[in-house]
Coordinates of C-alpha atoms and ligand atoms in Angstrom, one line a residue:
M295 CA 0.0 0.0 0.0
L296 CA 2.7 2.4 1.0
T297 CA 4.6 1.6 -2.1
K298 CA 1.5 2.3 -4.2
V299 CA 1.1 5.7 -2.6
L300 CA 4.7 6.4 -3.2
L301 CA 4.4 5.4 -6.8
I302 CA 1.4 7.7 -7.2
L303 CA 3.2 10.6 -5.6
L304 CA 6.2 9.9 -7.8
G305 CA 3.9 9.8 -10.8
L306 CA 2.3 13.1 -9.9
S307 CA 5.7 14.7 -9.3
I308 CA 6.7 13.8 -12.8
I309 CA 3.4 14.8 -14.4
L310 CA 2.9 18.1 -12.7
P311 CA 6.2 19.8 -13.6
S312 CA 5.8 18.6 -17.1
R313 CA 2.3 20.1 -17.2
S314 CA 3.5 23.4 -15.9
E315 CA 6.2 23.5 -18.5
G316 CA 3.7 22.2 -21.0
P317 CA 4.2 24.7 -23.9
H318 CA 7.9 24.7 -23.5
V319 CA 8.2 21.0 -23.7
E320 CA 5.9 20.9 -26.6
L321 CA 7.9 23.4 -28.4
E322 CA 11.0 21.5 -27.9
N323 CA 9.3 18.4 -29.1
G324 CA 7.8 20.3 -32.0
P325 CA 10.2 19.5 -34.8
S326 CA 10.4 15.9 -34.0
A327 CA 6.6 15.7 -33.9
H328 CA 6.4 17.5 -37.2
D329 CA 9.0 15.2 -38.6
A330 CA 6.8 12.4 -37.5
V331 CA 3.8 14.0 -39.3
Y332 CA 5.5 15.1 -42.5
E333 CA 7.8 12.2 -42.9
P334 CA 6.7 10.3 -45.9
Q335 CA 4.8 7.3 -44.8
P336 CA 7.1 4.5 -45.4
Q337 CA 6.1 3.5 -48.9
A338 CA 9.2 1.7 -49.6
A339 CA 9.1 1.5 -53.4
E340 CA 8.6 5.3 -54.0
E341 CA 11.2 6.2 -51.5
T342 CA 13.9 4.2 -53.0
Q343 CA 12.9 5.5 -56.4
T344 CA 13.3 9.2 -55.3
L345 CA 16.4 8.3 -53.5
G346 CA 17.6 6.6 -56.6
K347 CA 16.8 9.6 -58.7
L348 CA 18.3 12.0 -56.2
S349 CA 21.5 10.0 -56.0
A350 CA 21.5 9.6 -59.7
A351 CA 21.2 13.4 -60.1
T352 CA 23.9 14.0 -57.6
H353 CA 26.0 11.5 -59.4
I354 CA 25.4 13.1 -62.8
L355 CA 26.0 16.6 -61.5
N356 CA 29.2 15.6 -59.7
S357 CA 30.5 13.7 -62.7
I358 CA 29.8 16.8 -64.9
L359 CA 31.3 19.3 -62.6
N360 CA 34.3 17.3 -61.3
N361 CA 36.0 17.2 -64.6
Y362 CA 34.8 20.6 -65.6
D363 CA 37.1 23.6 -66.1
Y364 CA 35.0 26.7 -65.8
K365 CA 37.9 28.8 -66.9
L366 CA 37.7 27.7 -70.5
R367 CA 34.9 28.5 -72.9
P368 CA 33.2 25.6 -74.7
G369 CA 34.7 24.7 -78.0
I370 CA 37.9 26.5 -77.3
G371 CA 40.3 26.3 -80.2
E372 CA 37.7 24.8 -82.5
K373 CA 34.9 27.1 -83.1
P374 CA 33.4 30.3 -81.7
T375 CA 30.8 29.9 -79.0
V376 CA 27.4 31.0 -80.2
V377 CA 25.5 32.7 -77.5
T378 CA 21.8 33.2 -78.2
V379 CA 20.3 36.2 -76.4
E380 CA 16.8 36.8 -75.3
L381 CA 15.7 39.7 -73.3
S382 CA 12.6 40.6 -71.4
V383 CA 12.0 44.1 -70.2
N384 CA 10.4 44.3 -66.8
T385 CA 10.4 48.0 -66.4
L386 CA 11.6 50.8 -68.7
G387 CA 12.1 54.2 -67.3
P388 CA 12.2 56.7 -65.8
I389 CA 14.3 58.7 -68.3
S390 CA 16.4 61.3 -66.6
I391 CA 16.8 64.2 -68.9
V392 CA 19.2 66.1 -66.8
D393 CA 21.7 63.2 -66.5
M394 CA 20.9 61.9 -70.0
E395 CA 20.3 58.4 -68.8
Y396 CA 17.5 56.0 -68.3
T397 CA 16.8 53.0 -66.1
I398 CA 15.8 49.6 -67.4
D399 CA 15.0 46.5 -65.5
I400 CA 15.6 43.4 -67.6
T401 CA 15.8 39.7 -67.4
F402 CA 18.7 38.7 -69.6
C403 CA 18.8 35.2 -71.0
Q404 CA 21.8 33.7 -72.8
T405 CA 21.8 30.2 -74.3
W406 CA 24.8 28.3 -75.5
Y407 CA 26.0 24.8 -76.0
D408 CA 28.7 23.3 -73.8
E409 CA 29.6 19.7 -74.8
R410 CA 31.3 19.1 -71.5
L411 CA 27.9 19.3 -69.8
R412 CA 26.3 16.5 -71.7
Y413 CA 25.0 13.7 -69.7
N414 CA 23.0 10.5 -70.0
G415 CA 20.3 9.7 -67.6
S416 CA 16.6 10.0 -66.8
V417 CA 16.9 13.6 -65.6
E418 CA 15.9 16.0 -68.4
S419 CA 17.5 19.1 -67.1
F420 CA 19.2 20.5 -64.0
V421 CA 18.3 23.8 -62.6
L422 CA 21.1 25.4 -60.6
N423 CA 20.5 28.5 -58.6
G424 CA 22.6 31.5 -58.1
N425 CA 25.1 30.0 -55.8
L426 CA 26.3 27.3 -58.2
V427 CA 26.6 29.6 -61.2
S428 CA 30.2 30.3 -60.4
Q429 CA 31.1 26.7 -61.1
L430 CA 30.3 27.0 -64.7
W431 CA 31.7 28.9 -67.6
I432 CA 29.4 31.9 -68.3
P433 CA 29.9 34.4 -71.1
D434 CA 31.4 37.6 -69.8
T435 CA 28.8 39.8 -71.4
F436 CA 28.8 43.4 -70.3
F437 CA 26.7 46.4 -71.1
R438 CA 28.7 48.9 -72.9
N439 CA 26.7 52.0 -72.2
S440 CA 25.8 51.2 -68.6
K441 CA 26.6 53.6 -65.8
R442 CA 25.4 51.6 -62.9
I443 CA 24.1 48.1 -62.7
Q444 CA 22.2 46.7 -59.8
E445 CA 22.0 43.0 -59.4
H446 CA 19.1 41.7 -57.4
V447 CA 20.1 39.3 -54.6
I448 CA 17.0 39.1 -52.5
T449 CA 16.1 36.5 -51.4
M450 CA 18.8 34.6 -53.4
P451 CA 20.8 36.0 -56.3
N452 CA 18.3 36.5 -59.1
Q453 CA 20.1 34.2 -61.5
M454 CA 19.7 30.8 -62.7
V455 CA 21.4 28.1 -64.9
R456 CA 19.6 25.3 -66.5
I457 CA 21.6 22.5 -68.0
H458 CA 20.0 20.3 -70.6
K459 CA 20.9 16.8 -71.5
D460 CA 22.4 17.8 -74.8
G461 CA 24.7 20.3 -73.2
K462 CA 22.5 23.3 -73.8
V463 CA 22.9 25.8 -71.1
L464 CA 20.5 28.6 -70.3
Y465 CA 21.7 31.4 -68.1
T466 CA 19.2 33.9 -66.8
I467 CA 19.9 37.0 -64.7
R468 CA 17.8 39.9 -63.7
M469 CA 19.4 43.3 -63.3
T470 CA 18.5 47.0 -63.2
I471 CA 20.7 49.1 -65.5
D472 CA 21.2 52.8 -65.6
A473 CA 22.3 53.3 -69.1
G474 CA 23.5 56.5 -70.8
C475 CA 21.2 57.8 -73.6
L476 CA 22.3 60.8 -75.5
L477 CA 19.2 63.0 -75.9
H478 CA 19.0 65.4 -78.7
M479 CA 16.9 68.1 -77.3
L480 CA 16.8 70.3 -80.4
K481 CA 13.1 69.5 -81.0
F482 CA 12.1 69.7 -77.4
P483 CA 9.3 69.3 -76.5
M484 CA 8.4 67.6 -79.8
D485 CA 11.4 65.3 -79.4
S486 CA 11.7 61.6 -79.6
H487 CA 14.6 59.6 -78.6
S488 CA 16.1 56.2 -79.1
C489 CA 17.9 55.0 -76.1
P490 CA 20.4 52.3 -76.7
L491 CA 21.3 49.3 -74.7
S492 CA 24.3 47.7 -76.1
F493 CA 26.2 44.7 -74.9
S494 CA 29.1 42.6 -76.0
S495 CA 31.6 40.2 -74.6
F496 CA 34.2 41.9 -72.5
S497 CA 37.2 39.7 -73.3
Y498 CA 36.3 37.3 -76.1
P499 CA 36.5 38.9 -79.5
E500 CA 34.3 38.1 -82.5
S501 CA 36.3 35.0 -83.4
E502 CA 35.5 33.4 -80.0
I503 CA 32.0 34.6 -79.1
I504 CA 29.2 35.3 -81.5
Y505 CA 25.9 36.7 -80.3
K506 CA 22.6 35.9 -81.9
W507 CA 19.1 37.1 -81.3
E508 CA 16.8 34.3 -80.3
D509 CA 14.3 35.0 -83.1
F510 CA 14.3 38.4 -81.7
R511 CA 12.3 37.4 -78.7
L512 CA 12.0 40.6 -76.9
E513 CA 9.3 40.4 -74.4
I514 CA 7.9 43.8 -73.7
N515 CA 4.9 43.8 -71.4
E516 CA 3.8 47.3 -71.9
K517 CA 0.7 46.9 -69.7
N518 CA 3.0 46.7 -66.8
S519 CA 3.7 49.9 -65.0
W520 CA 6.5 51.3 -67.1
K521 CA 7.7 54.5 -65.5
L522 CA 8.1 56.5 -68.7
F523 CA 5.8 59.3 -67.4
Q524 CA 6.4 62.0 -70.0
F525 CA 7.2 59.6 -72.8
D526 CA 5.4 57.1 -75.0
F527 CA 7.1 53.9 -76.0
T528 CA 7.1 53.7 -79.7
G529 CA 9.1 50.6 -80.5
V530 CA 12.3 48.8 -80.4
T531 CA 15.0 48.1 -83.0
N532 CA 18.0 45.9 -82.9
I533 CA 21.3 46.2 -84.7
T534 CA 24.3 44.1 -84.7
E535 CA 27.7 45.6 -85.4
T536 CA 31.4 44.9 -85.0
I537 CA 33.6 47.4 -83.4
S538 CA 37.4 47.4 -83.5
T539 CA 39.3 48.0 -80.3
P540 CA 43.0 47.5 -79.5
A541 CA 42.0 44.2 -77.9
G542 CA 40.3 42.9 -81.0
D543 CA 37.1 43.1 -82.9
F544 CA 34.1 42.6 -80.7
M545 CA 30.6 41.8 -81.7
V546 CA 28.2 44.4 -80.3
M547 CA 24.5 44.0 -80.1
T548 CA 22.4 47.1 -79.5
L549 CA 18.8 47.5 -78.8
F550 CA 17.2 50.9 -79.3
F551 CA 14.2 51.7 -77.2
N552 CA 12.3 54.5 -79.0
V553 CA 10.3 56.9 -77.0
S554 CA 8.5 60.1 -77.9
R555 CA 7.5 62.8 -75.6
R556 CA 3.9 63.3 -74.5
F557 CA 3.2 66.8 -75.3
G558 CA 0.5 67.8 -72.9
F559 CA 2.6 68.5 -69.8
I560 CA 5.0 70.9 -71.5
A561 CA 2.2 72.5 -73.5
F562 CA 0.3 73.5 -70.3
Q563 CA 3.5 74.4 -68.5
N564 CA 5.1 76.6 -71.2
Y565 CA 3.2 77.2 -74.4
V566 CA -0.1 78.4 -72.9
P567 CA 1.4 80.8 -70.4
S568 CA 3.8 82.2 -73.1
S569 CA 1.0 82.8 -75.6
V570 CA -1.3 84.3 -73.1
T571 CA 1.3 86.7 -71.8
T572 CA 2.1 87.8 -75.3
M573 CA -1.6 88.4 -76.0
L574 CA -1.9 90.2 -72.7
S575 CA 0.8 92.7 -73.8
W576 CA -1.3 93.8 -76.7
I577 CA -3.9 95.2 -74.3
S578 CA -1.6 98.1 -74.2
F579 CA -2.6 99.1 -77.7
W580 CA -6.1 99.7 -76.5
I581 CA -5.1 101.9 -73.6
K582 CA -4.9 105.6 -74.2
K583 CA -1.4 106.7 -74.9
D584 CA -1.5 109.3 -72.2
S585 CA -1.7 106.8 -69.5
A586 CA 2.0 106.0 -69.5
P587 CA 2.0 104.2 -66.1
A588 CA -0.6 101.7 -67.2
R589 CA 1.0 100.9 -70.5
T590 CA 4.5 100.8 -69.2
S591 CA 3.7 98.5 -66.3
L592 CA 1.8 96.3 -68.6
G593 CA 4.7 96.1 -71.0
I594 CA 7.3 95.6 -68.3
T595 CA 5.2 93.0 -66.6
S596 CA 4.8 90.9 -69.7
V597 CA 8.5 91.2 -70.5
L598 CA 9.4 90.1 -67.1
T599 CA 6.9 87.2 -67.1
M600 CA 8.4 86.0 -70.4
T601 CA 11.9 86.1 -68.8
T602 CA 10.6 84.1 -65.9
L603 CA 9.0 81.6 -68.2
G604 CA 12.2 81.3 -70.2
T605 CA 14.2 80.5 -67.1
F606 CA 11.5 78.2 -65.8
S607 CA 11.5 76.2 -69.0
R608 CA 15.2 75.5 -68.6
K609 CA 14.8 74.2 -65.2
N610 CA 15.4 70.4 -64.9
F611 CA 16.9 70.6 -68.3
P612 CA 20.4 69.5 -69.4
R613 CA 22.6 72.5 -70.0
V614 CA 22.7 72.1 -73.7
S615 CA 24.2 75.0 -75.6
Y616 CA 21.7 75.0 -78.5
I617 CA 18.3 76.5 -78.3
T618 CA 15.4 74.1 -78.4
A619 CA 12.0 74.5 -80.2
L620 CA 10.5 75.6 -76.9
D621 CA 13.3 78.2 -76.3
F622 CA 12.6 79.5 -79.8
Y623 CA 8.9 79.9 -79.1
I624 CA 9.5 81.6 -75.8
A625 CA 12.2 83.9 -77.4
I626 CA 9.7 85.0 -80.0
C627 CA 7.0 85.6 -77.4
F628 CA 9.6 87.6 -75.5
I629 CA 10.3 89.7 -78.6
F630 CA 6.6 90.3 -79.1
C631 CA 6.2 91.5 -75.6
F632 CA 9.3 93.6 -75.9
C633 CA 8.1 95.1 -79.2
A634 CA 4.8 95.9 -77.6
L635 CA 6.7 97.8 -74.9
M636 CA 8.9 99.5 -77.5
E637 CA 5.9 100.5 -79.5
F638 CA 4.7 102.6 -76.6
A639 CA 8.2 103.9 -76.0
V640 CA 8.5 105.0 -79.6
L641 CA 5.1 106.5 -79.7
N642 CA 5.7 108.4 -76.5
F643 CA 9.1 109.5 -77.6
L644 CA 8.0 110.9 -80.9
T645 CA 4.9 112.7 -79.6
Y646 CA 6.7 114.0 -76.5
N647 CA 9.7 115.2 -78.5
R648 CA 7.5 116.9 -81.0
T649 CA 5.2 118.6 -78.7
K650 CA 7.4 119.7 -75.8
P651 CA 10.0 122.0 -77.3
H652 CA 7.5 123.6 -79.6
G653 CA 4.5 123.5 -77.5
S654 CA 4.2 127.3 -77.3
P655 CA 0.6 128.5 -77.4
K656 CA 1.3 130.4 -80.6
L657 CA 1.8 127.2 -82.6
R658 CA -1.4 125.8 -81.4
H659 CA -3.2 128.6 -83.0
P660 CA -6.3 127.5 -84.7
N661 CA -5.5 129.2 -88.0
I662 CA -2.4 127.1 -88.4
R663 CA -4.6 124.1 -87.8
A664 CA -7.0 125.3 -90.4
R665 CA -4.2 125.9 -92.7
T666 CA -2.8 122.4 -92.4
L667 CA -6.2 120.9 -93.2
M668 CA -6.2 122.7 -96.4
P669 CA -3.9 121.6 -99.2
L670 CA -0.9 123.6 -98.6
P671 CA 0.3 125.3 -101.6
V672 CA 3.7 126.4 -100.3
S673 CA 6.7 124.5 -99.2
A674 CA 7.2 123.7 -95.6
H675 CA 10.3 125.7 -95.3
Q676 CA 8.2 128.5 -94.0
Y677 CA 6.5 126.3 -91.6
P678 CA 9.1 124.2 -90.0
D679 CA 6.8 123.5 -87.1
A680 CA 3.7 122.8 -89.1
F681 CA 3.8 119.1 -88.4
V682 CA 3.8 119.9 -84.7
C683 CA 0.6 121.7 -85.1
Q684 CA -0.6 118.8 -87.0
I685 CA 0.2 116.5 -84.1
E686 CA -1.6 118.8 -81.8
D687 CA -4.4 118.8 -84.1
S688 CA -4.7 115.1 -84.5
D689 CA -4.3 114.8 -80.7
E690 CA -7.4 116.9 -80.2
S691 CA -9.3 114.9 -82.8
D692 CA -8.8 111.9 -80.5
G693 CA -6.0 110.4 -82.5
E694 CA -8.4 108.3 -84.4
E695 CA -9.0 110.5 -87.3
G696 CA -5.6 112.1 -87.7
P697 CA -4.7 113.6 -91.0
S698 CA -4.2 111.0 -93.5
C699 CA -0.6 110.9 -94.5
P700 CA -0.3 110.7 -98.2
A701 CA -3.5 112.4 -99.4
Q702 CA -3.9 115.9 -98.1
Q703 CA -0.8 117.1 -96.6
S704 CA 1.2 117.9 -99.6
L705 CA 4.4 119.5 -98.6
S706 CA 7.8 119.1 -100.0
T707 CA 10.0 116.5 -98.4
G708 CA 13.0 118.7 -97.8
G709 CA 13.6 121.2 -95.2
I710 CA 11.9 119.6 -92.4
Q711 CA 13.7 120.5 -89.3
R712 CA 13.7 117.7 -86.8
P713 CA 13.2 119.2 -83.4
G714 CA 13.7 116.0 -81.5
G715 CA 16.8 115.0 -83.3
C716 CA 15.2 112.0 -84.9
C717 CA 17.6 110.2 -87.0
K718 CA 18.1 110.8 -90.6
W719 CA 17.1 107.2 -91.2
C720 CA 13.5 107.9 -90.0
Q721 CA 13.5 110.9 -92.1
K722 CA 14.5 109.0 -95.1
Y723 CA 12.3 106.0 -95.0
F724 CA 9.3 106.8 -92.9
C725 CA 6.8 109.5 -93.3
V726 CA 6.3 110.2 -89.7
V727 CA 5.2 113.7 -90.3
P728 CA 2.2 114.7 -92.3
K729 CA 4.3 116.2 -95.1
C730 CA 4.3 113.4 -97.5
E731 CA 4.5 114.7 -101.0
G732 CA 2.7 112.1 -103.0
S733 CA 5.0 111.6 -105.9
I734 CA 8.3 111.6 -104.1
W735 CA 7.4 110.0 -100.8
Q736 CA 5.4 107.1 -102.2
Q737 CA 8.2 105.8 -104.2
G738 CA 9.5 102.8 -102.3
R739 CA 8.9 104.4 -98.9
L740 CA 6.8 103.4 -96.1
F741 CA 4.2 105.7 -94.7
I742 CA 3.8 105.4 -91.0
H743 CA 1.8 107.8 -89.2
I744 CA 2.7 108.1 -85.6
Y745 CA -0.8 108.5 -84.4
R746 CA -1.8 105.5 -86.2
L747 CA 0.9 103.4 -84.5
D748 CA -1.6 101.9 -82.1
N749 CA -4.1 101.2 -84.8
Y750 CA -1.4 99.5 -86.9
S751 CA -0.2 97.5 -83.9
R752 CA -3.7 96.3 -83.1
V753 CA -3.7 94.5 -86.4
V754 CA 0.0 93.9 -87.0
F755 CA 0.8 92.2 -83.7
P756 CA -2.0 89.6 -83.6
V757 CA -1.7 88.8 -87.3
T758 CA 2.1 88.4 -87.1
F759 CA 1.7 86.2 -84.0
F760 CA -0.9 84.1 -85.7
F761 CA 1.2 83.5 -88.7
F762 CA 4.2 82.8 -86.6
N763 CA 2.2 80.2 -84.7
V764 CA 0.9 78.6 -87.9
L765 CA 4.5 78.4 -89.2
Y766 CA 5.9 77.2 -86.0
W767 CA 3.5 74.4 -85.5
L768 CA 3.6 73.3 -89.1
V769 CA 7.4 73.1 -89.0
C770 CA 7.6 71.5 -85.5
L771 CA 4.9 68.9 -86.0
N772 CA 6.1 67.8 -89.4
L773 CA 9.8 67.5 -88.7
Ligands
LIG2252 C1 25.5 8.6 -73.5 O1 25.1 7.3 -74.0 C2 25.6 7.2 -75.4 C3 25.0 5.8 -75.8 O2 23.9 5.5 -75.2 C4 27.1 7.3 -75.5 O3 27.4 7.1 -76.8 C5 27.5 8.6 -74.9 O4 28.9 8.6 -74.9 C6 27.1 8.8 -73.5 N1 27.4 10.1 -73.1 C7 27.9 10.3 -71.9 C8 28.3 11.8 -71.6 O5 28.1 9.5 -71.1
LIG2253 C1 16.7 42.0 -85.2 O1 16.5 40.7 -84.9 C2 15.8 39.9 -85.8 C3 15.6 38.6 -85.3 O2 16.6 37.7 -85.5 C4 16.5 39.9 -87.1 O3 15.8 39.2 -88.1 C5 16.7 41.3 -87.6 O4 17.5 41.4 -88.7 C6 17.4 42.2 -86.5 N1 17.4 43.5 -86.9 C7 18.5 44.2 -87.2 C8 18.4 45.6 -87.6 O5 19.6 43.6 -87.1
LIG2254 C1 13.9 53.7 -83.5 O1 14.8 54.7 -83.8 C2 15.8 54.4 -84.7 C3 16.8 55.5 -84.7 O2 16.2 56.8 -84.6 C4 15.2 54.1 -86.0 O3 16.2 53.8 -86.9 C5 14.2 53.0 -85.9 O4 13.5 52.8 -87.1 C6 13.2 53.3 -84.8 N1 12.4 52.2 -84.6 C7 11.0 52.2 -84.4 C8 10.4 50.9 -84.2 O5 10.4 53.2 -84.5

């Protein structure tokens, strides 16, 4: 009886601690329990078969690799190794305009035959992962225009080798390449580029390694989120060329990824503000010429805005020395704004210069005005200031119906004293004064009446701008 009680106590003392440490114990026992669960139920035949296959595979692989010299290319001394290339583009872009480079994420597949890797057996092919790649000979392909290459190593190196029975080897690697791409920005923003990706063997010249496209299998899954943003992908072209270097002639394969710029972004950022600012500067022509502050500030504001827009358009832009199509447009808009401002300056200068020094009340006498309205029989020598009166006159008649230049005011051309020191050039070619003798003046000379300058501008500026736009867009969109 006592022994029974002792045994029970003993049993309890064993069970209780084990219960209290229950989870811990279970955890420790876990793997073994799992093993027990997941271990293949002893189906003897299958197990021996898999074991047989496994050992056979191990045997084949070891026999291949034991006598394998990965330092030598296949077919050395006999024939060049033909490497067939296949490429699939995972991501294209973004294209960095400032650095003139683009990013591309590719899976690069190369296939070649290596007789040393032939084997007999039931296994069709071996797949070796990234760690074993170094035990085989691999073509030393490199990307000629790459700036940075990132290999992907998570979770294992993203590369793979598959060895087929007949010695065919497929080597696949994924990488992200930052490659240089010379961008010709002359037609910016109507530009399109073809960004190359060229590769060749680093050490084996053409006589030792030949590259071939695998039926030009270039997988481009455009539906994927390519990060081209401003650009549209327009196609891909491949070329094969041989380049000579001091180390020999190398076979270079190049792919060109063609992209063209999406126009909308730049249009709204640059063209619309430029055109609107230019049109805004024309408002000046409808403002009275007396209100100098209004017209000057309008003109200066538009000129400054164009300057800002010009600077802004060059932001995030490579520092190319030539002017682009956009620069040209902005420059022309700038000139338009500048001319609008200058138009007022000229108008103001000429009127001011004429009126001020001779603005004595005597000259504004009505009878002189009356006289000028009549066909003047005598030469202007006697009335050197007659045109000043005329200006006053037209001023009073609201500038709209100033005296028409060629018709009525018949005075001889000579002898006009220029009070404001206007250059002889104006005197020669422009009839800025109302003394335009029909016969002499009209011969190959331009009649510009100062008081009509605003009227002229209201037509000339918009029409010129319109034709400039038509011409610009015709040229830009067709080139
Ligand atoms: C594979 O077997 C064939 C005959 O069945 C033989 O001629 C060949 O040499 C074998 N190859 C290797 C690598 O053992
Ligand atoms: C591009 O690759 C294809 C596929 O082999 C080939 O037929 C074609 O000639 C190549 N294009 C150029 C320009 O080499
Ligand atoms: C891509 O651009 C190159 C060079 O500008 C051109 O020769 C080729 O025809 C273009 N390919 C496509 C598909 O547009």
